[in-house]
mmCIF file of C-alpha atoms in Angstrom:
data_model
loop_
_atom_site.group_PDB
_atom_site.id
_atom_site.type_symbol
_atom_site.label_atom_id
_atom_site.label_comp_id
_atom_site.label_asym_id
_atom_site.label_seq_id
_atom_site.Cartn_x
_atom_site.Cartn_y
_atom_site.Cartn_z
ATOM 1 C CA MET A 931 -27.763 -27.897 88.734
ATOM 2 C CA LEU A 932 -25.708 -26.305 85.775
ATOM 3 C CA LEU A 933 -25.277 -29.936 83.973
ATOM 4 C CA ARG A 934 -29.360 -30.050 84.521
ATOM 5 C CA HIS A 935 -30.012 -26.648 82.813
ATOM 6 C CA GLY A 936 -27.434 -27.519 80.154
ATOM 7 C CA SER A 937 -29.215 -30.691 79.338
ATOM 8 C CA VAL A 938 -32.651 -28.894 78.903
ATOM 9 C CA ALA A 939 -30.893 -26.449 76.486
ATOM 10 C CA GLY A 940 -29.063 -29.234 74.635
ATOM 11 C CA ILE A 941 -32.378 -31.053 73.962
ATOM 12 C CA LEU A 942 -33.958 -27.970 72.465
ATOM 13 C CA PHE A 943 -30.934 -27.295 70.303
ATOM 14 C CA ALA A 944 -31.010 -30.805 69.175
ATOM 15 C CA VAL A 945 -34.678 -30.517 68.181
ATOM 16 C CA ALA A 946 -33.965 -27.117 66.296
ATOM 17 C CA LEU A 947 -30.726 -27.956 64.605
ATOM 18 C CA PRO A 948 -31.846 -30.783 62.167
ATOM 19 C CA ALA A 949 -34.302 -28.163 60.450
ATOM 20 C CA ALA A 950 -31.591 -27.011 58.190
ATOM 21 C CA ALA A 951 -32.000 -25.736 54.765
ATOM 22 C CA ALA A 952 -29.885 -25.660 51.549
ATOM 23 C CA ASP A 953 -28.578 -22.501 49.784
ATOM 24 C CA ILE A 954 -30.969 -20.043 48.674
ATOM 25 C CA ASN A 955 -29.885 -19.298 45.063
ATOM 26 C CA GLN A 956 -32.694 -19.503 42.751
ATOM 27 C CA ILE A 957 -34.527 -16.237 43.589
ATOM 28 C CA GLY A 958 -35.396 -15.734 39.982
ATOM 29 C CA SER A 959 -37.604 -18.793 39.910
ATOM 30 C CA LEU A 960 -40.074 -17.256 42.127
ATOM 31 C CA LYS A 961 -43.300 -15.102 41.138
ATOM 32 C CA GLN A 962 -43.756 -11.876 42.832
ATOM 33 C CA ASP A 963 -46.426 -13.176 45.388
ATOM 34 C CA GLU A 964 -44.066 -16.190 46.097
ATOM 35 C CA PHE A 965 -41.241 -13.603 46.605
ATOM 36 C CA HIS A 966 -43.562 -11.686 49.180
ATOM 37 C CA GLY A 967 -44.212 -15.054 50.978
ATOM 38 C CA LEU A 968 -40.645 -15.967 51.319
ATOM 39 C CA SER A 969 -39.798 -12.291 52.423
ATOM 40 C CA GLN A 970 -42.322 -12.807 55.012
ATOM 41 C CA ASP A 971 -40.954 -16.115 56.463
ATOM 42 C CA LEU A 972 -37.409 -14.516 56.354
ATOM 43 C CA ALA A 973 -38.754 -11.301 58.351
ATOM 44 C CA ALA A 974 -40.198 -13.609 61.078
ATOM 45 C CA THR A 975 -37.200 -16.000 61.155
ATOM 46 C CA LEU A 976 -34.247 -13.495 60.915
ATOM 47 C CA SER A 977 -35.879 -10.413 62.901
ATOM 48 C CA TYR A 978 -34.411 -9.559 66.189
ATOM 49 C CA LYS A 979 -35.552 -11.819 69.099
ATOM 50 C CA PRO A 980 -34.913 -10.216 72.613
ATOM 51 C CA LEU A 981 -34.426 -13.583 74.728
ATOM 52 C CA THR A 982 -33.790 -11.372 77.756
ATOM 53 C CA PRO A 983 -36.030 -9.510 80.397
ATOM 54 C CA THR A 984 -36.764 -5.640 80.262
ATOM 55 C CA ALA A 985 -34.950 -4.723 83.338
ATOM 56 C CA PRO A 986 -31.693 -2.825 82.635
ATOM 57 C CA LEU A 987 -28.435 -4.686 83.504
ATOM 58 C CA GLY A 988 -26.695 -1.699 85.025
ATOM 59 C CA ILE A 989 -23.282 -0.181 84.139
ATOM 60 C CA THR A 990 -21.395 -3.330 85.412
ATOM 61 C CA GLY A 991 -23.834 -5.873 83.838
ATOM 62 C CA PHE A 992 -23.381 -8.461 81.178
ATOM 63 C CA ASP A 993 -25.553 -11.141 79.587
ATOM 64 C CA LEU A 994 -23.643 -13.466 77.409
ATOM 65 C CA GLY A 995 -25.092 -16.707 75.970
ATOM 66 C CA ILE A 996 -25.556 -19.046 72.915
ATOM 67 C CA ALA A 997 -29.269 -19.292 71.604
ATOM 68 C CA ALA A 998 -31.345 -21.160 69.158
ATOM 69 C CA THR A 999 -34.805 -20.107 67.687
ATOM 70 C CA ALA A 1000 -37.133 -22.226 65.496
ATOM 71 C CA THR A 1001 -39.356 -20.600 63.418
ATOM 72 C CA LYS A 1002 -42.674 -22.350 61.946
ATOM 73 C CA THR A 1003 -42.887 -20.832 58.349
ATOM 74 C CA LYS A 1004 -46.017 -20.441 56.154
ATOM 75 C CA ASN A 1005 -44.478 -20.599 52.741
ATOM 76 C CA SER A 1006 -42.205 -23.661 52.745
ATOM 77 C CA SER A 1007 -42.865 -24.272 48.967
ATOM 78 C CA GLU A 1008 -41.561 -20.863 48.199
ATOM 79 C CA LEU A 1009 -38.261 -21.413 50.090
ATOM 80 C CA ASN A 1010 -37.981 -24.697 48.303
ATOM 81 C CA THR A 1011 -38.352 -23.053 44.944
ATOM 82 C CA ALA A 1012 -35.803 -20.494 45.661
ATOM 83 C CA GLY A 1013 -33.389 -23.474 46.545
ATOM 84 C CA GLY A 1014 -33.617 -23.443 50.145
ATOM 85 C CA GLY A 1015 -34.954 -27.006 50.566
ATOM 86 C CA ASP A 1016 -38.316 -28.347 51.390
ATOM 87 C CA HIS A 1017 -38.506 -27.193 55.359
ATOM 88 C CA SER A 1018 -41.275 -25.786 57.089
ATOM 89 C CA THR A 1019 -39.121 -24.884 60.247
ATOM 90 C CA LEU A 1020 -36.168 -22.765 60.080
ATOM 91 C CA ALA A 1021 -33.459 -22.885 62.984
ATOM 92 C CA VAL A 1022 -31.150 -20.036 63.780
ATOM 93 C CA PRO A 1023 -28.400 -20.842 66.399
ATOM 94 C CA SER A 1024 -26.537 -17.663 67.443
ATOM 95 C CA LEU A 1025 -24.186 -16.194 69.900
ATOM 96 C CA ARG A 1026 -25.597 -13.069 71.746
ATOM 97 C CA LEU A 1027 -24.144 -10.508 74.177
ATOM 98 C CA ASN A 1028 -25.957 -7.728 76.080
ATOM 99 C CA LYS A 1029 -24.085 -4.826 77.940
ATOM 100 C CA GLY A 1030 -25.565 -2.407 80.422
ATOM 101 C CA LEU A 1031 -24.717 1.128 80.083
ATOM 102 C CA PRO A 1032 -25.407 4.288 82.061
ATOM 103 C CA LEU A 1033 -28.792 6.036 82.176
ATOM 104 C CA ASN A 1034 -30.670 2.692 82.162
ATOM 105 C CA ILE A 1035 -29.546 1.965 78.560
ATOM 106 C CA ASP A 1036 -28.653 -1.566 77.241
ATOM 107 C CA VAL A 1037 -27.140 -2.543 73.915
ATOM 108 C CA GLY A 1038 -26.990 -5.898 72.561
ATOM 109 C CA VAL A 1039 -25.490 -7.860 69.451
ATOM 110 C CA MET A 1040 -26.106 -11.092 67.702
ATOM 111 C CA VAL A 1041 -24.598 -13.176 65.011
ATOM 112 C CA GLY A 1042 -26.134 -16.451 63.723
ATOM 113 C CA GLU A 1043 -26.992 -18.806 60.818
ATOM 114 C CA VAL A 1044 -29.348 -21.325 59.449
ATOM 115 C CA PRO A 1045 -27.417 -24.570 59.576
ATOM 116 C CA GLY A 1046 -26.518 -26.113 56.284
ATOM 117 C CA SER A 1047 -27.396 -23.084 54.282
ATOM 118 C CA ASN A 1048 -26.016 -19.863 53.013
ATOM 119 C CA VAL A 1049 -28.197 -17.683 55.193
ATOM 120 C CA ARG A 1050 -26.283 -15.751 57.902
ATOM 121 C CA VAL A 1051 -27.443 -13.062 59.975
ATOM 122 C CA TYR A 1052 -26.134 -10.348 62.455
ATOM 123 C CA GLY A 1053 -27.966 -7.750 64.372
ATOM 124 C CA GLY A 1054 -28.365 -5.574 67.393
ATOM 125 C CA GLU A 1055 -30.587 -3.595 69.746
ATOM 126 C CA LEU A 1056 -30.636 -0.603 71.663
ATOM 127 C CA ARG A 1057 -33.058 -0.699 74.726
ATOM 128 C CA TYR A 1058 -34.085 2.133 77.281
ATOM 129 C CA ALA A 1059 -35.934 1.210 80.409
ATOM 130 C CA LEU A 1060 -38.540 3.845 80.805
ATOM 131 C CA VAL A 1061 -39.124 2.261 84.349
ATOM 132 C CA PRO A 1062 -36.221 0.422 85.563
ATOM 133 C CA GLY A 1063 -38.098 -1.785 87.973
ATOM 134 C CA GLY A 1064 -37.794 -2.716 91.576
ATOM 135 C CA THR A 1065 -39.054 -4.729 94.334
ATOM 136 C CA ALA A 1066 -42.671 -3.700 93.772
ATOM 137 C CA MET A 1067 -42.585 -2.120 90.290
ATOM 138 C CA PRO A 1068 -42.089 -3.877 87.038
ATOM 139 C CA ALA A 1069 -39.476 -2.884 84.492
ATOM 140 C CA ILE A 1070 -40.875 -1.311 81.266
ATOM 141 C CA GLY A 1071 -38.539 -0.486 78.323
ATOM 142 C CA VAL A 1072 -38.491 0.273 74.621
ATOM 143 C CA ARG A 1073 -36.249 -1.233 72.188
ATOM 144 C CA GLY A 1074 -35.106 -0.457 68.700
ATOM 145 C CA SER A 1075 -33.457 -3.425 66.691
ATOM 146 C CA TYR A 1076 -31.946 -4.181 63.320
ATOM 147 C CA THR A 1077 -30.905 -7.270 61.621
ATOM 148 C CA LYS A 1078 -28.950 -8.022 58.229
ATOM 149 C CA LEU A 1079 -28.948 -11.045 56.129
ATOM 150 C CA THR A 1080 -25.615 -12.017 54.652
ATOM 151 C CA GLY A 1081 -24.414 -14.735 52.458
ATOM 152 C CA VAL A 1082 -27.226 -14.935 50.057
ATOM 153 C CA ASP A 1083 -25.754 -13.290 46.917
ATOM 154 C CA GLN A 1084 -29.177 -12.803 45.225
ATOM 155 C CA LEU A 1085 -30.909 -10.910 48.056
ATOM 156 C CA ASP A 1086 -30.521 -7.777 49.901
ATOM 157 C CA PHE A 1087 -32.535 -8.167 53.207
ATOM 158 C CA ASN A 1088 -32.703 -6.385 56.378
ATOM 159 C CA THR A 1089 -35.224 -5.792 59.188
ATOM 160 C CA ARG A 1090 -35.823 -3.050 61.774
ATOM 161 C CA GLY A 1091 -37.913 -3.426 64.796
ATOM 162 C CA LEU A 1092 -39.502 -1.385 67.525
ATOM 163 C CA ASP A 1093 -41.177 -2.850 70.585
ATOM 164 C CA LEU A 1094 -42.477 -2.015 74.030
ATOM 165 C CA SER A 1095 -41.814 -4.658 76.813
ATOM 166 C CA ILE A 1096 -42.337 -5.259 80.483
ATOM 167 C CA SER A 1097 -40.883 -7.696 82.977
ATOM 168 C CA LYS A 1098 -40.856 -8.465 86.821
ATOM 169 C CA GLY A 1099 -38.831 -10.617 88.760
ATOM 170 C CA PHE A 1100 -39.987 -13.099 91.352
ATOM 171 C CA LEU A 1101 -37.178 -14.910 93.053
ATOM 172 C CA VAL A 1102 -35.231 -16.652 90.381
ATOM 173 C CA PHE A 1103 -37.788 -16.283 87.703
ATOM 174 C CA THR A 1104 -38.518 -13.097 85.690
ATOM 175 C CA PRO A 1105 -41.412 -13.285 83.091
ATOM 176 C CA TYR A 1106 -41.498 -10.819 80.317
ATOM 177 C CA ALA A 1107 -43.697 -9.741 77.435
ATOM 178 C CA GLY A 1108 -43.857 -7.308 74.769
ATOM 179 C CA ILE A 1109 -45.600 -5.910 71.621
ATOM 180 C CA GLY A 1110 -44.131 -4.254 68.672
ATOM 181 C CA ARG A 1111 -43.658 -3.856 64.937
ATOM 182 C CA VAL A 1112 -41.129 -5.374 62.389
ATOM 183 C CA TRP A 1113 -40.387 -3.634 59.215
ATOM 184 C CA ALA A 1114 -38.473 -5.717 56.452
ATOM 185 C CA THR A 1115 -36.923 -4.767 53.212
ATOM 186 C CA SER A 1116 -36.333 -7.508 50.615
ATOM 187 C CA ASN A 1117 -34.833 -6.546 47.282
ATOM 188 C CA PRO A 1118 -33.800 -9.228 44.817
ATOM 189 C CA LYS A 1119 -30.261 -8.367 43.051
ATOM 190 C CA ASP A 1120 -27.767 -10.101 40.759
ATOM 191 C CA LEU A 1121 -30.171 -12.463 39.449
ATOM 192 C CA THR A 1122 -29.012 -14.703 36.438
ATOM 193 C CA THR A 1123 -32.531 -14.907 35.271
ATOM 194 C CA ASN A 1124 -35.517 -12.982 36.222
ATOM 195 C CA PRO A 1125 -38.409 -13.921 34.037
ATOM 196 C CA ASN A 1126 -41.006 -12.692 36.430
ATOM 197 C CA ASN A 1127 -39.513 -9.240 36.818
ATOM 198 C CA LEU A 1128 -38.963 -9.462 40.660
ATOM 199 C CA SER A 1129 -39.104 -6.243 42.588
ATOM 200 C CA ARG A 1130 -38.639 -5.101 46.129
ATOM 201 C CA GLU A 1131 -40.856 -5.938 48.855
ATOM 202 C CA SER A 1132 -41.424 -3.791 51.754
ATOM 203 C CA LEU A 1133 -43.254 -5.350 54.852
ATOM 204 C CA SER A 1134 -44.579 -4.329 57.974
ATOM 205 C CA LEU A 1135 -45.540 -6.925 60.434
ATOM 206 C CA ASN A 1136 -47.065 -7.140 63.801
ATOM 207 C CA LYS A 1137 -44.918 -8.651 66.703
ATOM 208 C CA THR A 1138 -45.708 -10.146 70.041
ATOM 209 C CA PHE A 1139 -43.669 -12.099 72.370
ATOM 210 C CA VAL A 1140 -43.588 -13.748 75.807
ATOM 211 C CA GLY A 1141 -40.595 -15.208 77.619
ATOM 212 C CA LEU A 1142 -39.310 -16.583 81.017
ATOM 213 C CA ASN A 1143 -35.808 -15.807 82.332
ATOM 214 C CA MET A 1144 -34.318 -18.152 84.935
ATOM 215 C CA ASN A 1145 -31.154 -17.002 86.865
ATOM 216 C CA PHE A 1146 -29.427 -19.544 88.921
ATOM 217 C CA GLY A 1147 -26.365 -17.535 90.295
ATOM 218 C CA LEU A 1148 -24.284 -16.778 87.294
ATOM 219 C CA THR A 1149 -25.931 -19.507 85.069
ATOM 220 C CA ASN A 1150 -29.077 -18.126 82.929
ATOM 221 C CA LEU A 1151 -31.683 -19.986 81.078
ATOM 222 C CA VAL A 1152 -34.203 -18.384 78.914
ATOM 223 C CA PHE A 1153 -37.553 -19.648 76.959
ATOM 224 C CA GLU A 1154 -39.227 -17.418 74.493
ATOM 225 C CA ALA A 1155 -42.325 -17.539 72.261
ATOM 226 C CA ASP A 1156 -42.505 -14.890 69.372
ATOM 227 C CA ARG A 1157 -45.226 -14.169 66.933
ATOM 228 C CA THR A 1158 -44.059 -11.930 63.864
ATOM 229 C CA GLY A 1159 -46.791 -11.667 61.138
ATOM 230 C CA ASP A 1160 -48.211 -15.180 60.684
ATOM 231 C CA ASP A 1161 -45.219 -17.052 61.894
ATOM 232 C CA THR A 1162 -44.580 -18.461 65.367
ATOM 233 C CA SER A 1163 -40.870 -18.664 66.598
ATOM 234 C CA TYR A 1164 -39.518 -20.555 69.696
ATOM 235 C CA GLY A 1165 -36.256 -19.851 71.413
ATOM 236 C CA VAL A 1166 -34.063 -20.852 74.204
ATOM 237 C CA LYS A 1167 -30.760 -19.325 75.400
ATOM 238 C CA LEU A 1168 -28.223 -20.558 77.987
ATOM 239 C CA GLY A 1169 -25.532 -18.346 79.301
ATOM 240 C CA PHE A 1170 -24.161 -15.921 81.965
ATOM 241 C CA ARG A 1171 -26.023 -12.949 83.319
ATOM 242 C CA PHE A 1172 -24.472 -10.743 86.059
#
């Protein structure tokens, strides 16, 4: 069974990983509206993806996994102009860990990168279960999240997120869904040339997501779809949850 689940995740990783980019190192070539479009795509690609149901893990609980998300972007020409290559999909493989704490609080961290590029990202979440859920009741929780771009010398970029989510377990399946908001700050820096006088972009984007967590003993498999702004992401995570 573990081999079969691993094969499913492996296929999705193989689909996502070839969508690699090149180094983003020509930010100064963009006009302001193009920089705005690139920043929107980066916000959708790099903002925090839950990839976990809402129910709290409990004080002894862990959720450890490897994940990949693939984001279909709207401004691929802007990415190409900035040096990132001609790609309409950006993949982010990542390593993720969630830990349960007392009082129905969970914390999570992640680190990832866009293959073949200088785009690297780390982030985290703090989640509180307003309703922890049970046999009859769904879990309802609120999450705050943060991600930070590293590796791109010409860009200071981060996202903050706030969402409300719900999940309910049925045997080995736990579907979940949520709605929220993502705020991104994108600030050009250390440009060798800046003919268009690029300035900081501050974005506020709507976010919705749905997912399905499947738990087979210690083995855990998650599928998720996310819509942030105008961009859609699909994600998968394979790991251990206990």
